[in-house]
Amino acid sequence: GAGVSQSPSNKVTEKGKDVELRCDPISGHTALYWYRQSLGQGLEFLIYFQGNSAPDKSGLPSDRFSAERTGGSVSTLTIQRTQQEDSAVYLCASSLTGTGSGYEQYFGPGTRLTVT
Amino acid sequence: GENVEQHPSTLSVQEGDSAVIKCTYSDSASNYFPWYKQELGKRPQLIIDIRSNVGEKKDQRIAVTLNKTAKHFSLHITETQPEDSAVYFCAAMSSNDYKLSFGAGTTVTVRA
């Protein structure tokens, strides 16, 4: 079946502009995660959605970052007033469930964001 | 929160030799430990995982060991091949918050 998809694959924006990144998880997966990966670095947790529960936003680096998940499926990560340090690859992952003893997270291809 | 440390940051091995990557974690409530492989420009992909109720798991040339007392786990790749060259990430998930905390990654280069 279809895997996790993300759009756009690449986004170049000017400093100060807002951007929206989209994630389509695998159908039926109740857990959805956003991560940020800077060049040559590891994966930094941003936010986690589990079913209809309130999202865990503890990883969002500033109030310029927000995310929503509509209908328990598609998610949008919004970065307002982008800064150059926001340049990174933003990865989305989904899993069948986020609770219990842990389930495999399937990653999307990522969106490469460049802020000029 | 969970803190995962990974060593070494880079590893170069001769084709056919073994590669070992080690990770430590801080949260005793962590009970799920996956390993991801990320090739250049590609998405991370799960290669093996282990849950806290076992001490070792093997899948062909890849094995993972877990020592819950010492809070460390390791990835072992035997008979390395050039296609094993990639960045490998360890991770730990705590039963307190169900978030994966990743190590900083190990760049593995297999020399032909």
mmCIF file of C-alpha atoms in Angstrom:
data_model
loop_
_atom_site.group_PDB
_atom_site.id
_atom_site.type_symbol
_atom_site.label_atom_id
_atom_site.label_comp_id
_atom_site.label_asym_id
_atom_site.label_seq_id
_atom_site.Cartn_x
_atom_site.Cartn_y
_atom_site.Cartn_z
ATOM 1 C CA GLY A 1 0.000 0.000 0.000
ATOM 2 C CA ALA A 2 0.904 3.664 -0.099
ATOM 3 C CA GLY A 3 3.474 4.899 2.377
ATOM 4 C CA VAL A 4 3.721 8.215 4.155
ATOM 5 C CA SER A 5 3.777 11.106 1.721
ATOM 6 C CA GLN A 6 4.839 14.688 2.235
ATOM 7 C CA SER A 7 4.528 17.827 0.184
ATOM 8 C CA PRO A 8 6.201 19.825 -1.078
ATOM 9 C CA SER A 9 9.446 17.902 -1.423
ATOM 10 C CA ASN A 10 11.392 21.148 -1.547
ATOM 11 C CA LYS A 11 10.462 24.630 -0.403
ATOM 12 C CA VAL A 12 12.519 27.786 -0.729
ATOM 13 C CA THR A 13 11.128 30.810 1.057
ATOM 14 C CA GLU A 14 12.251 34.249 2.041
ATOM 15 C CA LYS A 15 12.963 35.094 5.637
ATOM 16 C CA GLY A 16 9.846 36.348 7.357
ATOM 17 C CA LYS A 17 7.366 34.460 5.184
ATOM 18 C CA ASP A 18 5.045 31.732 6.482
ATOM 19 C CA VAL A 19 5.212 28.154 5.188
ATOM 20 C CA GLU A 20 2.937 25.130 5.402
ATOM 21 C CA LEU A 21 4.197 21.594 5.155
ATOM 22 C CA ARG A 22 1.825 18.691 4.599
ATOM 23 C CA CYS A 23 1.924 15.068 5.700
ATOM 24 C CA ASP A 24 -0.348 12.239 4.579
ATOM 25 C CA PRO A 25 0.118 9.288 6.928
ATOM 26 C CA ILE A 26 -0.496 5.657 6.122
ATOM 27 C CA SER A 27 -4.217 4.936 6.167
ATOM 28 C CA GLY A 28 -5.352 3.590 9.508
ATOM 29 C CA HIS A 29 -2.323 4.821 11.435
ATOM 30 C CA THR A 30 -3.479 6.661 14.526
ATOM 31 C CA ALA A 31 -0.123 8.133 15.568
ATOM 32 C CA LEU A 32 1.655 10.870 13.626
ATOM 33 C CA TYR A 33 4.971 12.527 14.416
ATOM 34 C CA TRP A 34 6.896 15.492 13.064
ATOM 35 C CA TYR A 35 10.692 15.669 13.285
ATOM 36 C CA ARG A 36 13.308 18.138 12.108
ATOM 37 C CA GLN A 37 16.677 17.079 10.750
ATOM 38 C CA SER A 38 19.315 19.709 10.230
ATOM 39 C CA LEU A 39 22.174 18.996 7.824
ATOM 40 C CA GLY A 40 24.294 16.146 9.124
ATOM 41 C CA GLN A 41 22.386 15.982 12.381
ATOM 42 C CA GLY A 42 20.023 13.602 14.124
ATOM 43 C CA LEU A 43 16.256 13.745 14.291
ATOM 44 C CA GLU A 44 14.732 16.335 16.586
ATOM 45 C CA PHE A 45 11.208 15.586 17.845
ATOM 46 C CA LEU A 46 8.721 18.391 17.236
ATOM 47 C CA ILE A 47 5.153 17.210 17.862
ATOM 48 C CA TYR A 48 3.121 14.007 18.277
ATOM 49 C CA PHE A 49 -0.550 13.308 17.542
ATOM 50 C CA GLN A 50 -2.290 10.193 18.900
ATOM 51 C CA GLY A 51 -5.863 9.641 17.818
ATOM 52 C CA ASN A 52 -8.184 12.270 19.236
ATOM 53 C CA SER A 53 -5.967 13.073 22.202
ATOM 54 C CA ALA A 54 -4.427 16.493 22.689
ATOM 55 C CA PRO A 55 -1.118 16.625 20.792
ATOM 56 C CA ASP A 56 2.223 16.547 22.568
ATOM 57 C CA LYS A 57 3.790 19.842 21.500
ATOM 58 C CA SER A 58 6.749 19.667 23.840
ATOM 59 C CA GLY A 59 9.314 19.608 21.025
ATOM 60 C CA LEU A 60 8.199 22.710 19.152
ATOM 61 C CA PRO A 61 11.163 25.137 19.290
ATOM 62 C CA SER A 62 9.149 28.365 19.422
ATOM 63 C CA ASP A 63 5.634 29.742 19.165
ATOM 64 C CA ARG A 64 6.252 30.358 15.466
ATOM 65 C CA PHE A 65 5.729 26.627 14.977
ATOM 66 C CA SER A 66 2.298 25.004 15.062
ATOM 67 C CA ALA A 67 0.692 21.879 13.702
ATOM 68 C CA GLU A 68 -2.738 20.457 13.281
ATOM 69 C CA ARG A 69 -4.188 17.162 12.241
ATOM 70 C CA THR A 70 -7.585 17.194 10.606
ATOM 71 C CA GLY A 71 -9.949 14.262 10.869
ATOM 72 C CA GLY A 72 -7.254 12.120 12.408
ATOM 73 C CA SER A 73 -5.439 11.868 9.091
ATOM 74 C CA VAL A 74 -3.622 14.624 7.199
ATOM 75 C CA SER A 75 -1.375 16.911 9.208
ATOM 76 C CA THR A 76 -0.024 20.364 8.446
ATOM 77 C CA LEU A 77 3.049 21.896 10.086
ATOM 78 C CA THR A 78 3.062 25.685 9.880
ATOM 79 C CA ILE A 79 6.094 27.874 10.468
ATOM 80 C CA GLN A 80 5.352 31.580 10.772
ATOM 81 C CA ARG A 81 7.847 34.357 10.121
ATOM 82 C CA THR A 82 10.509 31.909 8.995
ATOM 83 C CA GLN A 83 14.106 32.420 10.058
ATOM 84 C CA GLN A 84 17.288 31.100 8.450
ATOM 85 C CA GLU A 85 17.804 28.691 11.337
ATOM 86 C CA ASP A 86 14.528 27.000 10.349
ATOM 87 C CA SER A 87 16.275 25.611 7.259
ATOM 88 C CA ALA A 88 16.233 21.826 7.603
ATOM 89 C CA VAL A 89 14.504 18.680 6.388
ATOM 90 C CA TYR A 90 11.141 18.213 8.071
ATOM 91 C CA LEU A 91 10.184 14.564 8.374
ATOM 92 C CA CYS A 92 6.802 13.136 9.168
ATOM 93 C CA ALA A 93 6.254 9.613 10.454
ATOM 94 C CA SER A 94 3.205 7.552 11.293
ATOM 95 C CA SER A 95 2.637 4.380 13.230
ATOM 96 C CA LEU A 96 -0.281 2.070 13.780
ATOM 97 C CA THR A 97 -0.472 3.237 17.335
ATOM 98 C CA GLY A 98 1.768 5.331 19.503
ATOM 99 C CA THR A 99 0.915 3.708 22.790
ATOM 100 C CA GLY A 100 1.635 0.365 24.291
ATOM 101 C CA SER A 101 5.062 -1.113 23.889
ATOM 102 C CA GLY A 102 5.849 0.850 20.753
ATOM 103 C CA TYR A 103 5.245 0.329 17.077
ATOM 104 C CA GLU A 104 7.329 0.881 14.002
ATOM 105 C CA GLN A 105 7.342 4.435 12.734
ATOM 106 C CA TYR A 106 7.231 4.774 8.965
ATOM 107 C CA PHE A 107 8.862 7.922 7.680
ATOM 108 C CA GLY A 108 7.881 10.095 4.768
ATOM 109 C CA PRO A 109 10.461 11.397 2.270
ATOM 110 C CA GLY A 110 10.662 14.749 4.019
ATOM 111 C CA THR A 111 10.338 18.361 2.970
ATOM 112 C CA ARG A 112 13.606 20.228 2.509
ATOM 113 C CA LEU A 113 13.018 23.807 3.664
ATOM 114 C CA THR A 114 15.481 26.524 2.730
ATOM 115 C CA VAL A 115 15.014 30.006 4.154
ATOM 116 C CA THR A 116 16.945 32.671 2.264
ATOM 117 C CA GLY B 1 12.902 13.348 29.325
ATOM 118 C CA GLU B 2 14.850 10.629 27.603
ATOM 119 C CA ASN B 3 18.444 11.274 26.540
ATOM 120 C CA VAL B 4 20.105 8.914 24.065
ATOM 121 C CA GLU B 5 23.831 8.998 23.391
ATOM 122 C CA GLN B 6 25.374 7.174 20.435
ATOM 123 C CA HIS B 7 28.969 6.224 19.704
ATOM 124 C CA PRO B 8 30.989 6.373 17.580
ATOM 125 C CA SER B 9 29.922 9.262 15.368
ATOM 126 C CA THR B 10 31.831 7.795 12.419
ATOM 127 C CA LEU B 11 32.955 4.255 11.703
ATOM 128 C CA SER B 12 35.031 2.967 8.824
ATOM 129 C CA VAL B 13 35.342 -0.785 8.322
ATOM 130 C CA GLN B 14 36.822 -3.074 5.721
ATOM 131 C CA GLU B 15 34.315 -5.032 3.680
ATOM 132 C CA GLY B 16 33.635 -8.334 5.396
ATOM 133 C CA ASP B 17 34.512 -7.066 8.859
ATOM 134 C CA SER B 18 31.989 -6.390 11.628
ATOM 135 C CA ALA B 19 30.634 -3.029 12.733
ATOM 136 C CA VAL B 20 29.363 -2.243 16.223
ATOM 137 C CA ILE B 21 27.463 0.866 17.286
ATOM 138 C CA LYS B 22 26.621 1.528 20.921
ATOM 139 C CA CYS B 23 23.889 3.623 22.522
ATOM 140 C CA THR B 24 22.999 4.511 26.080
ATOM 141 C CA TYR B 25 19.716 5.844 27.391
ATOM 142 C CA SER B 26 18.691 7.582 30.580
ATOM 143 C CA ASP B 27 14.989 6.807 31.174
ATOM 144 C CA SER B 28 14.456 3.509 32.958
ATOM 145 C CA ALA B 29 10.858 3.529 31.654
ATOM 146 C CA SER B 30 12.076 3.119 28.069
ATOM 147 C CA ASN B 31 10.983 -0.216 26.660
ATOM 148 C CA TYR B 32 11.298 -0.016 22.869
ATOM 149 C CA PHE B 33 14.583 0.440 20.997
ATOM 150 C CA PRO B 34 14.552 0.680 17.206
ATOM 151 C CA TRP B 35 17.480 1.193 14.847
ATOM 152 C CA TYR B 36 17.092 3.188 11.646
ATOM 153 C CA LYS B 37 19.295 3.293 8.551
ATOM 154 C CA GLN B 38 19.354 6.459 6.482
ATOM 155 C CA GLU B 39 21.077 6.483 3.118
ATOM 156 C CA LEU B 40 22.130 9.799 1.655
ATOM 157 C CA GLY B 41 19.122 11.867 0.662
ATOM 158 C CA LYS B 42 16.685 9.147 1.681
ATOM 159 C CA ARG B 43 14.213 8.715 4.503
ATOM 160 C CA PRO B 44 15.134 6.761 7.667
ATOM 161 C CA GLN B 45 14.086 3.125 7.480
ATOM 162 C CA LEU B 46 13.729 0.694 10.344
ATOM 163 C CA ILE B 47 16.216 -2.172 10.143
ATOM 164 C CA ILE B 48 15.677 -3.880 13.480
ATOM 165 C CA ASP B 49 14.065 -3.200 16.836
ATOM 166 C CA ILE B 50 14.017 -4.771 20.261
ATOM 167 C CA ARG B 51 11.635 -4.596 23.164
ATOM 168 C CA SER B 52 12.669 -4.633 26.785
ATOM 169 C CA ASN B 53 11.506 -8.162 27.448
ATOM 170 C CA VAL B 54 14.337 -9.675 25.387
ATOM 171 C CA GLY B 55 18.096 -9.299 25.523
ATOM 172 C CA GLU B 56 19.035 -10.026 21.920
ATOM 173 C CA LYS B 57 17.468 -10.161 18.488
ATOM 174 C CA LYS B 58 18.961 -11.227 15.169
ATOM 175 C CA ASP B 59 17.951 -10.748 11.568
ATOM 176 C CA GLN B 60 20.441 -12.226 9.109
ATOM 177 C CA ARG B 61 23.618 -10.116 9.363
ATOM 178 C CA ILE B 62 22.156 -7.669 11.866
ATOM 179 C CA ALA B 63 21.759 -8.164 15.589
ATOM 180 C CA VAL B 64 20.824 -5.935 18.487
ATOM 181 C CA THR B 65 21.611 -6.508 22.156
ATOM 182 C CA LEU B 66 19.999 -4.799 25.128
ATOM 183 C CA ASN B 67 21.271 -4.483 28.683
ATOM 184 C CA LYS B 68 18.465 -2.928 30.725
ATOM 185 C CA THR B 69 20.475 -2.855 33.934
ATOM 186 C CA ALA B 70 23.228 -0.799 32.348
ATOM 187 C CA LYS B 71 20.777 1.083 30.085
ATOM 188 C CA HIS B 72 22.667 0.415 26.889
ATOM 189 C CA PHE B 73 21.977 -1.309 23.608
ATOM 190 C CA SER B 74 24.127 -2.072 20.598
ATOM 191 C CA LEU B 75 23.819 -2.784 16.897
ATOM 192 C CA HIS B 76 26.059 -5.421 15.355
ATOM 193 C CA ILE B 77 26.493 -5.782 11.617
ATOM 194 C CA THR B 78 28.496 -8.805 10.497
ATOM 195 C CA GLU B 79 30.132 -9.475 7.110
ATOM 196 C CA THR B 80 29.705 -5.837 6.108
ATOM 197 C CA GLN B 81 29.063 -4.977 2.484
ATOM 198 C CA PRO B 82 29.384 -1.660 0.604
ATOM 199 C CA GLU B 83 25.595 -1.269 0.632
ATOM 200 C CA ASP B 84 25.733 -1.120 4.435
ATOM 201 C CA SER B 85 27.326 2.326 4.108
ATOM 202 C CA ALA B 86 24.823 4.795 5.581
ATOM 203 C CA VAL B 87 23.984 6.764 8.701
ATOM 204 C CA TYR B 88 22.550 4.621 11.487
ATOM 205 C CA PHE B 89 20.385 6.039 14.263
ATOM 206 C CA CYS B 90 19.446 4.369 17.508
ATOM 207 C CA ALA B 91 16.336 5.453 19.382
ATOM 208 C CA ALA B 92 14.500 4.790 22.608
ATOM 209 C CA MET B 93 10.818 5.114 23.423
ATOM 210 C CA SER B 94 9.643 5.685 26.973
ATOM 211 C CA SER B 95 6.415 4.184 28.201
ATOM 212 C CA ASN B 96 5.838 7.539 29.924
ATOM 213 C CA ASP B 97 5.375 9.622 26.781
ATOM 214 C CA TYR B 98 5.614 7.273 23.765
ATOM 215 C CA LYS B 99 8.025 9.564 21.950
ATOM 216 C CA LEU B 100 11.138 8.324 20.199
ATOM 217 C CA SER B 101 14.352 9.999 21.299
ATOM 218 C CA PHE B 102 17.110 9.557 18.720
ATOM 219 C CA GLY B 103 20.841 9.314 19.038
ATOM 220 C CA ALA B 104 22.969 11.703 16.976
ATOM 221 C CA GLY B 105 23.766 9.038 14.388
ATOM 222 C CA THR B 106 26.783 7.024 13.225
ATOM 223 C CA THR B 107 28.121 7.395 9.716
ATOM 224 C CA VAL B 108 29.281 3.952 8.629
ATOM 225 C CA THR B 109 31.591 3.616 5.642
ATOM 226 C CA VAL B 110 32.396 0.153 4.320
ATOM 227 C CA ARG B 111 35.644 0.136 2.340
ATOM 228 C CA ALA B 112 35.752 -2.258 -0.602
#
